[in-house]
Short mmCIF file of N, CA and C in Angstrom, two decimals:
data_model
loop_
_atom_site.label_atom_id
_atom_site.label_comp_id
_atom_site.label_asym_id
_atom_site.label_seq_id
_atom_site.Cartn_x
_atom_site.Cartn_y
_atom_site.Cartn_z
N UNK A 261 -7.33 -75.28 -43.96
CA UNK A 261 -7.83 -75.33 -42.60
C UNK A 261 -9.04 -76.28 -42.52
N UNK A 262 -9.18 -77.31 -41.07
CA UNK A 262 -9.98 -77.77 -41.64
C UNK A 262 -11.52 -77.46 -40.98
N UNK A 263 -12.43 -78.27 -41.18
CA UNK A 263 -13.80 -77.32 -40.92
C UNK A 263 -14.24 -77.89 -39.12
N UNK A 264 -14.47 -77.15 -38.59
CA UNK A 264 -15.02 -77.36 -37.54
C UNK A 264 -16.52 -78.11 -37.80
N UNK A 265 -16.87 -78.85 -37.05
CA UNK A 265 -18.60 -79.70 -36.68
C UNK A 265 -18.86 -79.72 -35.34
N UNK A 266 -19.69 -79.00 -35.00
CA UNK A 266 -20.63 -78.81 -33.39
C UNK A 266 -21.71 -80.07 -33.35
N UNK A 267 -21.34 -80.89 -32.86
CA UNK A 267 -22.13 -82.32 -32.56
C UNK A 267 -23.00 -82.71 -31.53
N UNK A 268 -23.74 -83.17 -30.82
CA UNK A 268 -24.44 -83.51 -30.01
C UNK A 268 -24.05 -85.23 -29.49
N UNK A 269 -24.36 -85.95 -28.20
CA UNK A 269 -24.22 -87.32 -28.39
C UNK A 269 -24.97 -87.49 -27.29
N UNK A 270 -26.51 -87.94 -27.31
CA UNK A 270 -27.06 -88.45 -26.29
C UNK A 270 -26.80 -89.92 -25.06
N UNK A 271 -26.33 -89.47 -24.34
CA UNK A 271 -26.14 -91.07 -23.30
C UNK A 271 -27.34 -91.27 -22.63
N UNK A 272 -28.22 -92.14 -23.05
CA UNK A 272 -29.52 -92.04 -22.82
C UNK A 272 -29.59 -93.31 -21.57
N UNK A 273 -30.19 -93.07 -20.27
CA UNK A 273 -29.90 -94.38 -19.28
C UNK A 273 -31.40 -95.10 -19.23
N UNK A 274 -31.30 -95.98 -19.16
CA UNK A 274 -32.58 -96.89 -18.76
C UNK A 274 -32.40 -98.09 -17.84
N UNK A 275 -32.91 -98.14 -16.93
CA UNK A 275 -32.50 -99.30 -16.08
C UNK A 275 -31.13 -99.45 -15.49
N UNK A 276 -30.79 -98.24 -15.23
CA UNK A 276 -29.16 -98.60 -15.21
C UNK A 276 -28.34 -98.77 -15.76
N UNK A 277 -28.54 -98.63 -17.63
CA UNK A 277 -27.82 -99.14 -18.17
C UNK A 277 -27.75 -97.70 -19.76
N UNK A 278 -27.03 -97.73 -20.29
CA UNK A 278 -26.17 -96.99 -21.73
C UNK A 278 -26.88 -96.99 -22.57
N UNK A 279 -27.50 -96.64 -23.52
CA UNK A 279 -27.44 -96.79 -24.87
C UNK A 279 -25.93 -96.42 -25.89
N UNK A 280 -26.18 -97.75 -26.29
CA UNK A 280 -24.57 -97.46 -27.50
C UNK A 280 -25.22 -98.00 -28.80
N UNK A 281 -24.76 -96.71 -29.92
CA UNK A 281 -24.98 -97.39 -30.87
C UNK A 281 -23.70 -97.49 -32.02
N UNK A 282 -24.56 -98.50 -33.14
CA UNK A 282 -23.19 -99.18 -34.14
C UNK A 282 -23.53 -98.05 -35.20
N UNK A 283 -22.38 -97.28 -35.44
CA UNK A 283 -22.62 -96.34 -36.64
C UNK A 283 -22.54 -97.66 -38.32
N UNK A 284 -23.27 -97.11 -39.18
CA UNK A 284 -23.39 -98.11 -40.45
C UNK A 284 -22.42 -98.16 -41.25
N UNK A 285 -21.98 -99.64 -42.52
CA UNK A 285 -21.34 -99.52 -43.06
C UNK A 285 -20.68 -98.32 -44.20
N UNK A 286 -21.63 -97.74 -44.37
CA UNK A 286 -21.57 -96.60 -45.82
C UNK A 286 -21.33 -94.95 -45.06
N UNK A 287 -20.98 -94.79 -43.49
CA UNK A 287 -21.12 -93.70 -42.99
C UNK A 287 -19.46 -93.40 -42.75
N UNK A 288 -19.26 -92.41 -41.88
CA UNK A 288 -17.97 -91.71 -41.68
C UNK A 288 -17.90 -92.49 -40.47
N UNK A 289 -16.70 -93.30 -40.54
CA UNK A 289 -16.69 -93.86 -39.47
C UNK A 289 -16.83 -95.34 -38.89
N UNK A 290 -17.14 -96.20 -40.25
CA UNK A 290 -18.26 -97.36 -41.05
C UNK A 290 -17.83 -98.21 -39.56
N UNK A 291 -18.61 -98.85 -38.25
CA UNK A 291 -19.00 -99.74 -37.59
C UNK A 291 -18.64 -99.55 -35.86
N UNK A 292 -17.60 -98.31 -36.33
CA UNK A 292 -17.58 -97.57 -34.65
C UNK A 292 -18.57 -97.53 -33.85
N UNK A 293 -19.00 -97.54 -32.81
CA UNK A 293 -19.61 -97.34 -31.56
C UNK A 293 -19.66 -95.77 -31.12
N UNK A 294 -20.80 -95.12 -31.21
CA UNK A 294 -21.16 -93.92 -30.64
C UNK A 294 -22.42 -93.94 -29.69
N UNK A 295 -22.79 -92.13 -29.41
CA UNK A 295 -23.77 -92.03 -28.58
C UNK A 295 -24.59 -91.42 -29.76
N UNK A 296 -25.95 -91.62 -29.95
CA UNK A 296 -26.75 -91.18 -30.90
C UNK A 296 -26.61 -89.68 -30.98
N UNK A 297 -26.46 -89.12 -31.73
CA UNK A 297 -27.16 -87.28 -31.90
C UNK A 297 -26.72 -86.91 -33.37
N UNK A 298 -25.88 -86.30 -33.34
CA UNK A 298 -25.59 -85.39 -34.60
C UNK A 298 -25.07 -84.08 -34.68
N UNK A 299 -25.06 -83.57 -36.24
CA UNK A 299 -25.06 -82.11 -36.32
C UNK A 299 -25.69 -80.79 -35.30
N UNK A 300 -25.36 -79.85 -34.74
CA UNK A 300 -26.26 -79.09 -34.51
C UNK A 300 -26.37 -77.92 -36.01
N UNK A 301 -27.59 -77.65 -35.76
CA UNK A 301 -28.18 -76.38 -37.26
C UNK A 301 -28.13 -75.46 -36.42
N UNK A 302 -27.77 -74.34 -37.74
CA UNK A 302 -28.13 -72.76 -36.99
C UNK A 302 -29.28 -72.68 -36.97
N UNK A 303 -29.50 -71.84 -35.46
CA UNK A 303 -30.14 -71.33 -34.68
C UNK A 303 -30.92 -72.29 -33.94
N UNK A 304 -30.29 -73.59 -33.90
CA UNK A 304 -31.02 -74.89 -32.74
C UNK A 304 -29.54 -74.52 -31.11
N UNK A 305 -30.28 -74.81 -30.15
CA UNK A 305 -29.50 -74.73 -28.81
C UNK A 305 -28.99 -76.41 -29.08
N UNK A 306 -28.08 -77.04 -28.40
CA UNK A 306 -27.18 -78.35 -28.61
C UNK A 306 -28.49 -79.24 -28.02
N UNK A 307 -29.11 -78.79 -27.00
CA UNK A 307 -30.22 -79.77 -26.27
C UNK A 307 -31.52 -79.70 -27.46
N UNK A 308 -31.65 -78.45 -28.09
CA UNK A 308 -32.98 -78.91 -29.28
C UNK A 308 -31.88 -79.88 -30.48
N UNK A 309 -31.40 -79.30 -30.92
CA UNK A 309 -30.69 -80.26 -31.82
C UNK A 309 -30.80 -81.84 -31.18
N UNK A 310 -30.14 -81.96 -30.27
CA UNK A 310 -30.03 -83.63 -29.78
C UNK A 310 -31.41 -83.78 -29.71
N UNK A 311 -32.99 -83.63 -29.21
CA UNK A 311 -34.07 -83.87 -29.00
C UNK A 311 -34.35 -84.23 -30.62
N UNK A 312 -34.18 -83.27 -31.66
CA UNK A 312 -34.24 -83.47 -33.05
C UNK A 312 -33.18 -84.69 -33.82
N UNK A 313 -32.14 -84.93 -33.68
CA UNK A 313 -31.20 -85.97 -33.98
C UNK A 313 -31.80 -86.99 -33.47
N UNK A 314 -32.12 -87.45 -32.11
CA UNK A 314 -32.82 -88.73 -31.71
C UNK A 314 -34.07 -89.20 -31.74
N UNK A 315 -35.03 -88.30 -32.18
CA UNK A 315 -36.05 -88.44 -32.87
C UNK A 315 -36.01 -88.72 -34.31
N UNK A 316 -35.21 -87.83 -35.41
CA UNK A 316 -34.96 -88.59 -36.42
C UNK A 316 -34.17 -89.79 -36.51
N UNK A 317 -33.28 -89.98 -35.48
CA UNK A 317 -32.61 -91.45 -36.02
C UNK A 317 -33.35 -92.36 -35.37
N UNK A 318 -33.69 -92.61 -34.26
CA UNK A 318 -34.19 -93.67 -33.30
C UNK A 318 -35.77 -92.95 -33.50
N UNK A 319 -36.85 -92.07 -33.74
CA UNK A 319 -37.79 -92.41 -33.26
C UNK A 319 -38.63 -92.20 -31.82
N UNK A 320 -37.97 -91.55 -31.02
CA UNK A 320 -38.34 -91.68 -29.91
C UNK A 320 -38.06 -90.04 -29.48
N UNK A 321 -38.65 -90.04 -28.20
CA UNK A 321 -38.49 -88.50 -27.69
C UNK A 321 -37.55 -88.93 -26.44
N UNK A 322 -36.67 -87.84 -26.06
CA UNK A 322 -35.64 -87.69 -24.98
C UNK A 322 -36.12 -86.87 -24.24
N UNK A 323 -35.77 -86.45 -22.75
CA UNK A 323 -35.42 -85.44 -22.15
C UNK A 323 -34.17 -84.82 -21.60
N UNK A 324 -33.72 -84.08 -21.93
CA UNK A 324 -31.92 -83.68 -21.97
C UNK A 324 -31.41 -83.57 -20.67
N UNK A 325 -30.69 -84.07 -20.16
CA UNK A 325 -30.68 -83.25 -18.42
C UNK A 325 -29.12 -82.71 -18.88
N UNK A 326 -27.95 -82.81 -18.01
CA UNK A 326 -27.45 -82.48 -17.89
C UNK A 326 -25.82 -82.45 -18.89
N UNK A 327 -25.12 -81.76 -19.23
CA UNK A 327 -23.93 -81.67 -20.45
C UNK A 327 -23.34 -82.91 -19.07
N UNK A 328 -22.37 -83.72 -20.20
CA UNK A 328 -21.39 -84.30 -19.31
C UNK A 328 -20.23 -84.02 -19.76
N UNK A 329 -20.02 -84.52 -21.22
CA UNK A 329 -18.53 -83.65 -21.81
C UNK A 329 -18.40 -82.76 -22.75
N UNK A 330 -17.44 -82.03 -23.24
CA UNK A 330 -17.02 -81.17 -24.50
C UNK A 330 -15.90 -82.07 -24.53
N UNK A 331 -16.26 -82.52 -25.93
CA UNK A 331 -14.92 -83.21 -26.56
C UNK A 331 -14.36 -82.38 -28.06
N UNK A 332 -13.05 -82.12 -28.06
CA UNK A 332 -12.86 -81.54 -29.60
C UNK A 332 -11.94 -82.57 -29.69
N UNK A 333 -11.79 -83.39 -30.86
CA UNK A 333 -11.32 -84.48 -31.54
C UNK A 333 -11.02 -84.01 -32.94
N UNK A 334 -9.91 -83.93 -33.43
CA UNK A 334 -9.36 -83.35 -34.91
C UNK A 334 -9.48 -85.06 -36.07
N UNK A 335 -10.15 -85.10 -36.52
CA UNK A 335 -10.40 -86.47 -37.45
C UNK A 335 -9.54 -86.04 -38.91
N UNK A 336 -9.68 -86.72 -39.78
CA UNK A 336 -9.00 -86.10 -41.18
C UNK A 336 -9.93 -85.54 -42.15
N UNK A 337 -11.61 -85.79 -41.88
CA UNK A 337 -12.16 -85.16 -42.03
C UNK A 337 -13.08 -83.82 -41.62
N UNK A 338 -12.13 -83.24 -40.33
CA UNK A 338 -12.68 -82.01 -39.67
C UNK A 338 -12.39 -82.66 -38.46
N UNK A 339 -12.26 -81.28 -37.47
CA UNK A 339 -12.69 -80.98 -36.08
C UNK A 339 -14.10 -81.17 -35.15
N UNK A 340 -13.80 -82.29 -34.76
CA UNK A 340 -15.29 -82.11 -34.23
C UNK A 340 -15.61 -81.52 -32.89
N UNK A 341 -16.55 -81.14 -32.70
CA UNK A 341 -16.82 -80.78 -30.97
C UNK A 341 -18.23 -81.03 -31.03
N UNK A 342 -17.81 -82.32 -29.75
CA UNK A 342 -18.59 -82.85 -29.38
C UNK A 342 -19.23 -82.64 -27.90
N UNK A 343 -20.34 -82.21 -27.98
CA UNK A 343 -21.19 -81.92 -26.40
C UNK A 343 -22.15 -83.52 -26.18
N UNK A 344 -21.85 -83.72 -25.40
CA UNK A 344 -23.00 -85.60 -24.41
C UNK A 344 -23.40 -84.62 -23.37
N UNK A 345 -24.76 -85.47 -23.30
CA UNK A 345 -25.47 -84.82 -22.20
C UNK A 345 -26.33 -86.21 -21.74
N UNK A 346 -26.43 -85.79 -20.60
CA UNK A 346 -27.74 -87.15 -19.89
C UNK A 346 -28.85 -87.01 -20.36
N UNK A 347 -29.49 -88.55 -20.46
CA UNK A 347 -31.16 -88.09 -21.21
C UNK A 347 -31.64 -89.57 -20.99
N UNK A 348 -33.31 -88.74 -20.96
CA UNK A 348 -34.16 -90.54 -20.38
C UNK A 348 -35.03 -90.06 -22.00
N UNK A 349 -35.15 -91.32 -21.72
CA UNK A 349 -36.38 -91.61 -23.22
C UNK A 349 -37.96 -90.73 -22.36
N UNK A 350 -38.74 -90.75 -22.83
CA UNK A 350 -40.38 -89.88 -22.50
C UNK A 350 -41.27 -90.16 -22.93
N UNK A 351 -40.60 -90.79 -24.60
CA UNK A 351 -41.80 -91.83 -25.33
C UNK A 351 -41.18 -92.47 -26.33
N UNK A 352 -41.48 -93.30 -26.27
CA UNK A 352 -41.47 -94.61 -27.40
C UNK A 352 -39.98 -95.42 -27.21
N UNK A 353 -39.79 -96.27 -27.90
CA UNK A 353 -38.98 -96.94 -28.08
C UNK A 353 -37.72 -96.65 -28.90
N UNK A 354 -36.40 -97.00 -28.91
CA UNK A 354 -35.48 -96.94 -30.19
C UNK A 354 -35.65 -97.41 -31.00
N UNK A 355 -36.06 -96.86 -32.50
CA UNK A 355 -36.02 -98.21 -33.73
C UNK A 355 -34.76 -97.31 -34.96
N UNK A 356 -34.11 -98.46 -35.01
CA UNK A 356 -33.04 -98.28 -35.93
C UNK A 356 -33.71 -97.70 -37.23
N UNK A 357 -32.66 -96.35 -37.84
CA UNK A 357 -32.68 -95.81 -38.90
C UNK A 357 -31.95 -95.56 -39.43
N UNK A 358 -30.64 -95.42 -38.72
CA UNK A 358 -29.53 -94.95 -39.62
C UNK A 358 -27.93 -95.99 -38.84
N UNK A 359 -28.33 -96.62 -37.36
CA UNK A 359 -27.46 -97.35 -37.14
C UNK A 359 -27.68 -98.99 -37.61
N UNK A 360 -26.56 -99.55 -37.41
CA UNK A 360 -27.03 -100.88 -37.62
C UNK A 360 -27.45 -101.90 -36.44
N UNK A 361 -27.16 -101.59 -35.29
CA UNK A 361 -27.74 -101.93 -34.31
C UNK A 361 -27.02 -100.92 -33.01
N UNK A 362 -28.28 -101.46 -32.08
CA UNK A 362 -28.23 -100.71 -30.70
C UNK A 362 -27.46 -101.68 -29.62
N UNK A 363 -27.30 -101.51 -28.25
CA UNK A 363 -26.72 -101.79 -27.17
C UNK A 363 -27.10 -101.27 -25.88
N UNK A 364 -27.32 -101.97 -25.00
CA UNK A 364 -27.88 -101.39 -23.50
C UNK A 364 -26.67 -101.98 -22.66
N UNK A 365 -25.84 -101.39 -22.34
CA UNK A 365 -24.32 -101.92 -21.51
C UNK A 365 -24.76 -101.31 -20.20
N UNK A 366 -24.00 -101.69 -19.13
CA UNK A 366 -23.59 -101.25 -18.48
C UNK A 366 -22.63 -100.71 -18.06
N UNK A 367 -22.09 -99.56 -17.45
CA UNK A 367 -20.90 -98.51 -17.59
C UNK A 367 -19.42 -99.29 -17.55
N UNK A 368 -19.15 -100.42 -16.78
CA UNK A 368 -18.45 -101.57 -16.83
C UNK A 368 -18.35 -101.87 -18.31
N UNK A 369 -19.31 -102.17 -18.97
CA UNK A 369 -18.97 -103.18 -20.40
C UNK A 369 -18.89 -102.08 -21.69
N UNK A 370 -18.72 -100.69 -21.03
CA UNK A 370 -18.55 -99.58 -22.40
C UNK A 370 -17.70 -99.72 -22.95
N UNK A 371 -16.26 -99.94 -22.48
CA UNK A 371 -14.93 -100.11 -22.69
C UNK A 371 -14.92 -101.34 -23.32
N UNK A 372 -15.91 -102.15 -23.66
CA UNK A 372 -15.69 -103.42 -24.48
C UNK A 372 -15.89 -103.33 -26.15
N UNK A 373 -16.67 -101.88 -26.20
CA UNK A 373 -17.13 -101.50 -27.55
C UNK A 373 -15.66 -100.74 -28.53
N UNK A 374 -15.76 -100.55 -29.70
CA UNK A 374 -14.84 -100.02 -30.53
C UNK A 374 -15.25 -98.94 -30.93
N UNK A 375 -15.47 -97.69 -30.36
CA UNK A 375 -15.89 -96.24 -30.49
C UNK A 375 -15.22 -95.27 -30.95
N UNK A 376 -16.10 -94.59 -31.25
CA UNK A 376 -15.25 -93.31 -32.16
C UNK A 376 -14.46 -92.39 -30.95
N UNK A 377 -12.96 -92.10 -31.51
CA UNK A 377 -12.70 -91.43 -30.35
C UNK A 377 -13.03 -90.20 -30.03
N UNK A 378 -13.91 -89.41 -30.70
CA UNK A 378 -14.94 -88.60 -30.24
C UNK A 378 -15.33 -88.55 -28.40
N UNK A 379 -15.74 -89.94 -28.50
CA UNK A 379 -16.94 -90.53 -27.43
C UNK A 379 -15.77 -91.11 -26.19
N UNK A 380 -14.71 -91.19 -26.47
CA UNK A 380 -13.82 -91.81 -25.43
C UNK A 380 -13.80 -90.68 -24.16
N UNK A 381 -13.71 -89.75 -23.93
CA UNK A 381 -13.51 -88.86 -23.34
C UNK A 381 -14.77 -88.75 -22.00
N UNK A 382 -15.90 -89.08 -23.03
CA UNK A 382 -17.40 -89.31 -21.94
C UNK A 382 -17.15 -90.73 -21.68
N UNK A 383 -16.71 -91.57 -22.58
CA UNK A 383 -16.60 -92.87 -21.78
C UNK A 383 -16.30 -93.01 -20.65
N UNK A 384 -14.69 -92.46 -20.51
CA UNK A 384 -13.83 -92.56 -19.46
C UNK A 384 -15.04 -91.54 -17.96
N UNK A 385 -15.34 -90.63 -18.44
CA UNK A 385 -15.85 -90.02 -17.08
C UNK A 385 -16.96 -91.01 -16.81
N UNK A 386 -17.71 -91.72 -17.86
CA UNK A 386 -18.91 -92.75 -17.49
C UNK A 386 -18.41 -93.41 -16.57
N UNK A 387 -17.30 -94.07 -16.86
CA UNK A 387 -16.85 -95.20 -16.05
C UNK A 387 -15.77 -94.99 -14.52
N UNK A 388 -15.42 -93.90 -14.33
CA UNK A 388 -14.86 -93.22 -13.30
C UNK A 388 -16.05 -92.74 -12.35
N UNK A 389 -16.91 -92.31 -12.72
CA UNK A 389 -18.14 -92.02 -11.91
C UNK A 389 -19.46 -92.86 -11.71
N UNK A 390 -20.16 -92.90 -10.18
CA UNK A 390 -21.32 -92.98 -10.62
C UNK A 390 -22.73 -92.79 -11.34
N UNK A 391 -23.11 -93.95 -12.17
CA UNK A 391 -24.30 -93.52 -13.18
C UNK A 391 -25.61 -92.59 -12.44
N UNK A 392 -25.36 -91.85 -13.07
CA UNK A 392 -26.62 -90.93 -12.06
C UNK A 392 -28.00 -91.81 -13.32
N UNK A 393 -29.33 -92.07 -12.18
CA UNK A 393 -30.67 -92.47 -13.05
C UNK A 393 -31.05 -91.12 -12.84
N UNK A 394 -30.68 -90.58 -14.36
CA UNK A 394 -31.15 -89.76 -14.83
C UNK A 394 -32.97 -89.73 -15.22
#
């Protein structure tokens, strides 16, 4: 059986526009396109976890607003379920730590990236709806 993973994926807006990032060569997944977050730990809520995931990878503080999708995606290495939620930065900047680079798209040019299909699911509602400035 294989193992379930409870994930987080911040869609962080600024100016109107996405954050996308490039997952790294040596990771699960080596150059796909995601939304930053991660693992959630026991006894973190999905919104402390993501505040903690994007502070350790990028550096910066978020504010979480609202869930947009639940995605469960079966990979060959586990089940994932994935929760995205809206979020503005509060302080500082993104600085790369664990991706190899970042992206500021607009909801139009998401569909140009090569993403994990995790993240397709929030894509598609990104781009069917208007971007709320979160």
């Amino acid at each position: 059986m294989k193992k379930n993973i409870h994930v987080v994926g911040a869609v962080i807006i600024k100016d109107e526009k996405i954050l996308c990032a490039q997952r790294g060569k040596g990771r699960v997944l080596p150059f796909k396109w995601e939304f930053p977050g991660g693992k959630i730990e026991e006894g973190e809520s999905p919104q402390q976890a993501l505040q903690r995931e994007i502070y350790e990878e990028l550096q910066c503080e978020i504010e979480v607003g609202d869930q947009i999708e639940l995605t469960v995606h079966e990979y060959d290495f586990g089940i994932v379920h994935l929760r995205t939620f809206y979020c503005k930065l509060v302080e500082g900047e993104p600085i790369l730590t664990e991706h190899v680079i970042i992206k500021w798209l607009q909801c139009d040019e998401l569909e140009n990236l090569d993403w994990a299909p995790a993240d397709l699911p929030t894509i598609e509602k990104l781009t069917s709806t208007a971007l709320l400035e979160y």
